[in-house]
Short mmCIF file of C-alpha atoms in Angstrom, two decimals:
data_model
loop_
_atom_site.label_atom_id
_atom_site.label_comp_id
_atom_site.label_asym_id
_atom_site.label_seq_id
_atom_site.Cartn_x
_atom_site.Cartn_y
_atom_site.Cartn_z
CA UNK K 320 -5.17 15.88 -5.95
CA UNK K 321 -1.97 14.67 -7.38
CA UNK K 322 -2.17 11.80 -10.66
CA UNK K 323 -1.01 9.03 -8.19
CA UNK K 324 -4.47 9.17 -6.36
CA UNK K 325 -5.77 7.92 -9.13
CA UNK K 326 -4.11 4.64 -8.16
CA UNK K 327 -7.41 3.41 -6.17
CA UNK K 328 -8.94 3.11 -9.98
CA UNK K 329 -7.10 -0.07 -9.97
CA UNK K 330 -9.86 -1.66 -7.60
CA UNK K 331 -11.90 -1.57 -10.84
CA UNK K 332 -9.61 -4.32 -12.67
CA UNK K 333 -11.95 -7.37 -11.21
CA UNK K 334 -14.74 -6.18 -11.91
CA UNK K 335 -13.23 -4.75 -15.44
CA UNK K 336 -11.83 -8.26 -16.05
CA UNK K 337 -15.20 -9.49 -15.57
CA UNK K 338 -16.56 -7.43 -17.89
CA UNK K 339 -14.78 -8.07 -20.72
CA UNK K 340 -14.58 -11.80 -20.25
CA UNK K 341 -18.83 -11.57 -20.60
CA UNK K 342 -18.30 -9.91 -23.69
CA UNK K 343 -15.98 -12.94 -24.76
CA UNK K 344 -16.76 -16.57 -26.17
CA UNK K 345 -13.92 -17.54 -24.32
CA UNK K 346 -14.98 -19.36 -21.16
CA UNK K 347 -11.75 -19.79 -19.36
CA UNK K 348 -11.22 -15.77 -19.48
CA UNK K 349 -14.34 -16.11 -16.97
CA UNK K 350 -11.35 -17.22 -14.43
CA UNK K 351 -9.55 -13.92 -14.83
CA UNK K 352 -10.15 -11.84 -11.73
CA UNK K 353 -10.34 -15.06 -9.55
CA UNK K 354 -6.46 -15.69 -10.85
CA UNK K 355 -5.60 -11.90 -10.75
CA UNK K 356 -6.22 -11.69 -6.96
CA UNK K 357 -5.04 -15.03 -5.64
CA UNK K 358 -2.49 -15.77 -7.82
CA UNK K 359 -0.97 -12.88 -9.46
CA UNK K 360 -1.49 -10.36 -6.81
CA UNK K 361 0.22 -12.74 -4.30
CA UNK K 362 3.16 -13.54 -7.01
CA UNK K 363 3.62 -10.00 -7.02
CA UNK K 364 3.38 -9.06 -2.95
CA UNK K 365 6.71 -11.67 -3.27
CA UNK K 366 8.45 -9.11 -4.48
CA UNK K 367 6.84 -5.85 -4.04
CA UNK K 368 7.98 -4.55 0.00
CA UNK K 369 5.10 -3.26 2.28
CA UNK K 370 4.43 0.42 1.87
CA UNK K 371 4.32 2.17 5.25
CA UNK K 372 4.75 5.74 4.45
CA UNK K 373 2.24 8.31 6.30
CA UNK K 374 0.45 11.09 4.42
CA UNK K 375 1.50 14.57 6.72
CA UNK K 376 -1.62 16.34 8.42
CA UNK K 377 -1.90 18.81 5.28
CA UNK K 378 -2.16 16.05 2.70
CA UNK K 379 -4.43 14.00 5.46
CA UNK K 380 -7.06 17.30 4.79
CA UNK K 381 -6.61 18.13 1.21
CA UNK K 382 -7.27 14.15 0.44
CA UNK K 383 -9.94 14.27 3.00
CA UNK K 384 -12.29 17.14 1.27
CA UNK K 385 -11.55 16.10 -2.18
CA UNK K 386 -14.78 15.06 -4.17
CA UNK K 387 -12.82 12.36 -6.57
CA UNK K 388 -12.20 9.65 -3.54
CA UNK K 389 -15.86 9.88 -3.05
CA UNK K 390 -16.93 9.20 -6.63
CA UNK K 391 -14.37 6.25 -6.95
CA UNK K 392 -16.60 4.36 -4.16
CA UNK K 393 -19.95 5.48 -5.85
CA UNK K 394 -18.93 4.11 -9.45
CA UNK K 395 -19.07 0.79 -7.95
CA UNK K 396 -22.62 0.73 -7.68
CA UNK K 397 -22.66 0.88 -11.50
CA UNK K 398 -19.88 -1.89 -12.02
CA UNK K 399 -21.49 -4.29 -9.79
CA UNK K 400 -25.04 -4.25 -10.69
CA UNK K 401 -23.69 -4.30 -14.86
CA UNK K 402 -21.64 -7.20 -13.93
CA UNK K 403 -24.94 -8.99 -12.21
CA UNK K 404 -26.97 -7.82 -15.56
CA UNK K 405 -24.06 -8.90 -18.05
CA UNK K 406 -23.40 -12.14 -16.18
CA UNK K 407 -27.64 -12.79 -16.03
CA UNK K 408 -27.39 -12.22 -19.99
CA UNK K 409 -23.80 -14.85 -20.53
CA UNK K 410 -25.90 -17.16 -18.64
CA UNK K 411 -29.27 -17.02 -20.84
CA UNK K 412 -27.72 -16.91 -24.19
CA UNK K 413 -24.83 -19.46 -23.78
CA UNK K 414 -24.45 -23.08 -22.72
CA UNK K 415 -21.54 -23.20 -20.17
CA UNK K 416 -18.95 -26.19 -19.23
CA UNK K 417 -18.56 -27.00 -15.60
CA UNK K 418 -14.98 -24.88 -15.61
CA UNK K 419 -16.84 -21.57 -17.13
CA UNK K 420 -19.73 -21.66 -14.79
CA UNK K 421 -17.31 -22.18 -11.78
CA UNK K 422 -15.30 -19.18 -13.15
CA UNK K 423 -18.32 -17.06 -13.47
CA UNK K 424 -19.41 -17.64 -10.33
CA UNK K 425 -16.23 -17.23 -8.03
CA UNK K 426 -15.26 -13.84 -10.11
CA UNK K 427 -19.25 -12.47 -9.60
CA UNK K 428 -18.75 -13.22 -6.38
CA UNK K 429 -15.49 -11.87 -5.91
CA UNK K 430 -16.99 -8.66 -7.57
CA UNK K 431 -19.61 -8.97 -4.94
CA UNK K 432 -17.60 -8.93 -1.97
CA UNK K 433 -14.27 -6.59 -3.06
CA UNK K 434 -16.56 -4.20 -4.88
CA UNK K 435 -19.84 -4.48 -3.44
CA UNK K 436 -19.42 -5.76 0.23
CA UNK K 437 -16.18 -4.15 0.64
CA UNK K 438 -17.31 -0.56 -0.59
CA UNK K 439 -20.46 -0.95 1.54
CA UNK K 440 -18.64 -1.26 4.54
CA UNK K 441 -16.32 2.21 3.69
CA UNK K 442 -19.82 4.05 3.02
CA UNK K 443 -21.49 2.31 5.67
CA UNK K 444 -19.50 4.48 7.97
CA UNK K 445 -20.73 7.40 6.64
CA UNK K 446 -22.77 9.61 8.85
CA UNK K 447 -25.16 10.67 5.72
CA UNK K 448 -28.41 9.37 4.64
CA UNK K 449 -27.00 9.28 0.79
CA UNK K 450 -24.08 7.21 1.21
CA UNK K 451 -25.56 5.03 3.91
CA UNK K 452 -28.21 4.06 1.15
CA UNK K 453 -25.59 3.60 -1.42
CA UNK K 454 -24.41 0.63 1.09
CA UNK K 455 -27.14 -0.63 1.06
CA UNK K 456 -27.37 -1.43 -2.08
CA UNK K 457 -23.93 -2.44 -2.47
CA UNK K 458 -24.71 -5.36 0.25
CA UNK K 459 -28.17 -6.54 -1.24
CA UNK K 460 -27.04 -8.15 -4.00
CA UNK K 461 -24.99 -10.38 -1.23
CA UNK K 462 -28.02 -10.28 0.83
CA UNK K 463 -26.03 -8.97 3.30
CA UNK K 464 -28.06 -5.76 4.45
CA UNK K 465 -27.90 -6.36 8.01
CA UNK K 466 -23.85 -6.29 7.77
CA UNK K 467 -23.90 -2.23 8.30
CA UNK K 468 -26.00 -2.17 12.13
CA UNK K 469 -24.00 -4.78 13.57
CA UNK K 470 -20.43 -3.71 12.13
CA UNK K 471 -21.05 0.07 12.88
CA UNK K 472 -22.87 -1.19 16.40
CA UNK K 473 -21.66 -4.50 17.24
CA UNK K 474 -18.41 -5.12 15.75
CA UNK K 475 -16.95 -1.90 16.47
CA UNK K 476 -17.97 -1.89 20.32
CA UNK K 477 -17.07 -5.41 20.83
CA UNK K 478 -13.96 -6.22 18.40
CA UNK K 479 -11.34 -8.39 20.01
CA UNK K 480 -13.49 -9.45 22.53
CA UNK K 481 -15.48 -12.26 23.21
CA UNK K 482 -18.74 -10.67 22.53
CA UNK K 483 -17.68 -9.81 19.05
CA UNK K 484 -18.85 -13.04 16.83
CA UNK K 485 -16.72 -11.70 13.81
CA UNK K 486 -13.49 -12.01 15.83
CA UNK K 487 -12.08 -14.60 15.35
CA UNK K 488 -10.47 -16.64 18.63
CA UNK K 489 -7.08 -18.20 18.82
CA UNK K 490 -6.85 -22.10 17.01
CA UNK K 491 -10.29 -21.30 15.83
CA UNK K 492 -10.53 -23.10 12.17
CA UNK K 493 -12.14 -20.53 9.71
CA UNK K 494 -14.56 -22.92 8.34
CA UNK K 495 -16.12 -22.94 12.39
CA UNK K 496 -15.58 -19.11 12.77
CA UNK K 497 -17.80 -19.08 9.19
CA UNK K 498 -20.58 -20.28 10.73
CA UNK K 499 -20.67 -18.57 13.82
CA UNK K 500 -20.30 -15.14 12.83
CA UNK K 501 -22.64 -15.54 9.96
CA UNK K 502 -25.24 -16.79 12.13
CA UNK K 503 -24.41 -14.71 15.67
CA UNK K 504 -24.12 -11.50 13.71
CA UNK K 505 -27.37 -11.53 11.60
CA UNK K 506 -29.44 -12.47 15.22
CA UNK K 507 -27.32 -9.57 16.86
CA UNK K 508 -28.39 -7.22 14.43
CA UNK K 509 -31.91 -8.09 15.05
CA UNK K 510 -31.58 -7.27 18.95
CA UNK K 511 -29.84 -3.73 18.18
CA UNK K 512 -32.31 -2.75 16.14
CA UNK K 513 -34.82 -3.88 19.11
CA UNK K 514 -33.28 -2.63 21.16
CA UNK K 515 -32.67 1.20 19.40
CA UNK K 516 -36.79 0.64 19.07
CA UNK K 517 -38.02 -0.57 22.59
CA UNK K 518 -39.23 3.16 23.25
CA UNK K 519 -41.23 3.38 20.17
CA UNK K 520 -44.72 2.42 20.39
CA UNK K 521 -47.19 0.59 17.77
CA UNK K 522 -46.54 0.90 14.24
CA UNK K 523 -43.75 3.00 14.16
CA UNK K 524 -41.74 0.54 16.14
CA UNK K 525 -42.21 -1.90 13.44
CA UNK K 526 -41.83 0.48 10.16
CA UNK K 527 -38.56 2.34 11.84
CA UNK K 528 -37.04 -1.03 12.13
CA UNK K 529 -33.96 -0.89 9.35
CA UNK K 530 -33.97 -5.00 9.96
CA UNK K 531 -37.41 -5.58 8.78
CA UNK K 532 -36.70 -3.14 6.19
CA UNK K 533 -33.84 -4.95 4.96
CA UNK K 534 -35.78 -7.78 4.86
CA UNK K 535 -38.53 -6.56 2.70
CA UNK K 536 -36.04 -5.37 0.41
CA UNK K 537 -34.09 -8.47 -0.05
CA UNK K 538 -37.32 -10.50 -0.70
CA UNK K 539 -38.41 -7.73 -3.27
CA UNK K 540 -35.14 -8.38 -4.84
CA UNK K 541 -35.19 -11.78 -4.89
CA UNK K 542 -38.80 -12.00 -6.80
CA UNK K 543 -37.71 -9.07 -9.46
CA UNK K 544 -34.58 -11.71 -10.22
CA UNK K 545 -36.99 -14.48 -10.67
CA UNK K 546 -39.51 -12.60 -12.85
CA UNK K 547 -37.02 -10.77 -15.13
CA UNK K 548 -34.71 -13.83 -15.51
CA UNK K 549 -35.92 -17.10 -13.89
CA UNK K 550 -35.26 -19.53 -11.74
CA UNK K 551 -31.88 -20.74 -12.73
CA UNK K 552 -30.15 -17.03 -12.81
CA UNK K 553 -32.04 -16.93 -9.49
CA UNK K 554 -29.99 -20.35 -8.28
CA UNK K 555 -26.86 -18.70 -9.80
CA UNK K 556 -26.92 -15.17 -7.83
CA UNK K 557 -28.12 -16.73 -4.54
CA UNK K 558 -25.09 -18.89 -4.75
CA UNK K 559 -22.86 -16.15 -5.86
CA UNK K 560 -24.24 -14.27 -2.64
CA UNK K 561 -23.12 -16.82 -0.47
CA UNK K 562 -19.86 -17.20 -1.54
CA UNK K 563 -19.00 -13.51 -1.43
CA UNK K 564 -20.29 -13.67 1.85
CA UNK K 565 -17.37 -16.21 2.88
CA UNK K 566 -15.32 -14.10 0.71
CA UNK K 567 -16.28 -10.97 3.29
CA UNK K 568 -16.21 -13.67 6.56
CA UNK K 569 -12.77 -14.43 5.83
CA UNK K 570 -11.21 -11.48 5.79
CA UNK K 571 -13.06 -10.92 8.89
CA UNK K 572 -11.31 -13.74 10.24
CA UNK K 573 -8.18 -12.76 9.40
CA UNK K 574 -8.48 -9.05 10.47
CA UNK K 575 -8.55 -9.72 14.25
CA UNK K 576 -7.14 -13.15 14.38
CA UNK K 577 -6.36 -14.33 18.28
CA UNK K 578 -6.24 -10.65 19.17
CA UNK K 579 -8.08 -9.94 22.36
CA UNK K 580 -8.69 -6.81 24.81
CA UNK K 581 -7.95 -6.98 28.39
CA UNK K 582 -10.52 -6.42 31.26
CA UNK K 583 -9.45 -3.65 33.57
CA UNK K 584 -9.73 -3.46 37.14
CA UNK K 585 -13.35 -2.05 37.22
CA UNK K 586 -13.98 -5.03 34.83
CA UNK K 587 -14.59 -3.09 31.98
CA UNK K 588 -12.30 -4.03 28.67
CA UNK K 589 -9.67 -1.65 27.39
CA UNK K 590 -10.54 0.77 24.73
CA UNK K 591 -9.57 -0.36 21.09
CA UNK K 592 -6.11 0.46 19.95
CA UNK K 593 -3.77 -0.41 17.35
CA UNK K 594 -2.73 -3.94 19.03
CA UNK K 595 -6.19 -5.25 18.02
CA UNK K 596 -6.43 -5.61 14.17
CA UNK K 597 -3.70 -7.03 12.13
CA UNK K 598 -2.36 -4.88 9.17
CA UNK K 599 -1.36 -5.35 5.85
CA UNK K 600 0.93 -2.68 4.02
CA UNK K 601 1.19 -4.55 0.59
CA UNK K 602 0.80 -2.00 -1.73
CA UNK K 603 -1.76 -4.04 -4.52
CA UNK K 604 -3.94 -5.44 -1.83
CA UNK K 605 -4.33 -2.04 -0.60
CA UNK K 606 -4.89 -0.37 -3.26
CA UNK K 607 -7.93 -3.36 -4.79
CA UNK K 608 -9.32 -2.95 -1.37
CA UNK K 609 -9.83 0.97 -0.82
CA UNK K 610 -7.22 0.78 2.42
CA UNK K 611 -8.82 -1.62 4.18
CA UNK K 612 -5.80 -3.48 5.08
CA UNK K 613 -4.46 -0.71 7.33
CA UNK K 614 -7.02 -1.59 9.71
CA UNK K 615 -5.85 -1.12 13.11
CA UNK K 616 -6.15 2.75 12.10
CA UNK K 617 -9.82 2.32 10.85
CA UNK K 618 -10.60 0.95 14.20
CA UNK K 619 -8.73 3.42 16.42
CA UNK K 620 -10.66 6.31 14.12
CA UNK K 621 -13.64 4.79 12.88
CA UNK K 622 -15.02 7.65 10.66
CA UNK K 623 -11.79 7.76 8.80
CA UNK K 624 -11.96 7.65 5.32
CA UNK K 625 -10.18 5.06 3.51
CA UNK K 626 -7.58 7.93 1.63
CA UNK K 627 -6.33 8.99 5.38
CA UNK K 628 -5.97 6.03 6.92
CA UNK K 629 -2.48 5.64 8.40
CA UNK K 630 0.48 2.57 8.37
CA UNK K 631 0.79 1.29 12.18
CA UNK K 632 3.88 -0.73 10.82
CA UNK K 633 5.90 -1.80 13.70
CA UNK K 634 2.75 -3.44 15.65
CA UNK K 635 0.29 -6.60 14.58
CA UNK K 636 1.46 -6.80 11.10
CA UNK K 637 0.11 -9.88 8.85
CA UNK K 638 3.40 -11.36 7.08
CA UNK K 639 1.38 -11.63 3.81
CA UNK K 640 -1.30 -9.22 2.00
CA UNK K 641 -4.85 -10.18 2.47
CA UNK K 642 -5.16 -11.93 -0.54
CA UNK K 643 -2.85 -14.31 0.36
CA UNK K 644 -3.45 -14.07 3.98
CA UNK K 645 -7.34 -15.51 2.69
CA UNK K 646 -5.63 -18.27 0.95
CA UNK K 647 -3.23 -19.54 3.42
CA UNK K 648 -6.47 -19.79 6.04
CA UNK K 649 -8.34 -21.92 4.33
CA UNK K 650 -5.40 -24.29 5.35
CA UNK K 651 -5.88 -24.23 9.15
CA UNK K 652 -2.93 -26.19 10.54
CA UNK K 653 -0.36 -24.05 8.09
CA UNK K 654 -2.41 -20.73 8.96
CA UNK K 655 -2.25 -21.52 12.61
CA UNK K 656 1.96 -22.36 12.25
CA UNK K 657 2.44 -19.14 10.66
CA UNK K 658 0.08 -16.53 12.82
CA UNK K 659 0.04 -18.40 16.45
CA UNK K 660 3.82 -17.87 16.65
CA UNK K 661 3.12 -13.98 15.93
CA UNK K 662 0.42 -14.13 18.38
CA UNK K 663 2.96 -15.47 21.16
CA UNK K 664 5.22 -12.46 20.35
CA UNK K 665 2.49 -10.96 22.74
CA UNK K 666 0.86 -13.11 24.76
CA UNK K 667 -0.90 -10.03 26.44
CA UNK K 668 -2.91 -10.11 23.38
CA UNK K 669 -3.26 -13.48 22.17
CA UNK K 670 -6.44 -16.39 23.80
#
């Protein structure tokens, strides 16, 4: 391991950020890791030039086997649920302005999704028991625990496709696309779980099912909130949940934007390659986001892990980082100016 892999310690600066603003009595420092990523990580990506550089195939194996890019994903499972306790504990023992509770919220959420959500979804690809768990509980606090069966089963089988309800379609607003993969994606992951049961019989048909599961353990969560710290921390985290959702859904969106496979002759649809995600080589929003801008590699080698995955500069490449990509679609008719005219570069690929 050389010192510079330590430089995926800097997707602990949110959540870090967070941290010590709770421990403040200032309630505007409660903005901090909302302004970090969408304002001063976008100042920065201004000036900073993508980063395309490949690691050879001996670093790709030393990096891979090293213990230390493993641990940085499992410290996140302390930092998130210490920033759900400290933020429960600002909330109960000070009286907040409408500014510092809206900058609470959007940085716990932001925590949720880039350190919880986000880290789930690396783990979540895991083929082992222990980090599959770990993801787990990185998504419940989003009450997202569903997200790892239909990413791994659904996403991943149908990206770029019209069966996929978390790619997003050409001139689709985000605000639509929100909806519909929220909603289309939590019933799909109900009938792949079905369907992975239909040859079990009685009881064990209903207790192997990961769904109902995941839905046990999101309503145990729920009433341990309420009992330890009441309703209105309750209110709080439920809201925080959903907005780190969107947080998650937008990146989505802007991960497979208008991309689309092609139906071969036997009317079958290509297999996945690098022409179906758009990248982002920024160095900072790489870094915050464990690699998952390089994403066209993620999907062409699924059980990757995020310290291998490789630069496909050269093909769909997102002008901006992601952070500023997520800003710039909340503004449809400017996101649509800027992306459909990269989409017509190759209209084999584009809705």
């Amino acid at each position: 391991m050389k010192i510079g892999d330590l430089k995926y310690t800097a997707a602990y600066i949110n959540p870090l950020l967070l941290i010590l603003a709770l421990m403040s009595k200032n309630g505007f420092l409660l903005w901090l890791p909302v302004i970090f990523s969408f304002l001063i990580i976008p100042i920065l990506e201004l000036v900073l030039t993508p980063q395309t550089n490949n690691l050879s195939i001996q670093e790709m194996e030393e990096k891979k086997l090293h213990p230390i890019f493993d641990w940085m994903l499992y410290l996140n499972l302390v930092v998130v649920y210490l920033a759900l306790l400290l933020s429960a504990r600002y909330l109960t023992v000070n009286e907040l302005n409408p500014i510092s509770y809206l900058g609470l919220l959007f940085s716990l959420s932001l925590v949720l999704a880039s350190n919880g959500i986000n880290v789930a979804h690396e783990l979540g690809h895991r083929n082992n028991l222990f980090e599959y768990s770990l993801a787990k509980f990185l998504l419940l606090p989003s009450l997202y625990t569903h997200f790892s069966i239909e990413h791994n089963r659904g996403h991943h089988l149908n990206v770029a496709t019209p069966l996929d309800p978390s790619t997003a379609r050409y001139n689709e607003v985000l605000y639509k696309f929100w909806f519909r993969s929220i909603v289309k994606g939590y019933q799909h992951a109900w009938k792949l779980e079905n369907h992975r049961l239909k040859s079990k019989v009685g009881m064990e048909r209903y207790f192997g099912n990961e769904m109902i599961l995941n839905l046990i353990i999101s309503i145990l969560y729920i009433f341990l909130i309420y009992n330890v710290f009441g309703l209105t921390i309750l209110l709080f985290f439920l809201l925080a949940a959903v907005i780190s959702v969107f947080m998650l859904e937008t990146i989505n969106y802007i991960e497979h934007y208008g991309l689309k496979r092609q139906k071969n002759q036997s009317g079958r649809y290509e297999r996945v390659n690098y022409m179906h995600s758009w990248d982002a080589n920024y160095p900072l929003g790489r870094i915050v986001l464990y690699e998952l801008t390089r994403h066209a590699d993620h999907h062409a080698s699924t059980f990757k892990k995020y310290q291998t995955l490789n630069s496909q500069d050269g093909l769909n490449s997102l002008p901006y980082g992601y952070p500023t990509s997520m800003i710039l679609a909340l503004w449809p008719p400017v996101w649509f100016k800027i992306m459909n005219k990269r989409i017509s570069e190759n209209r084999d690929y584009g809705y």
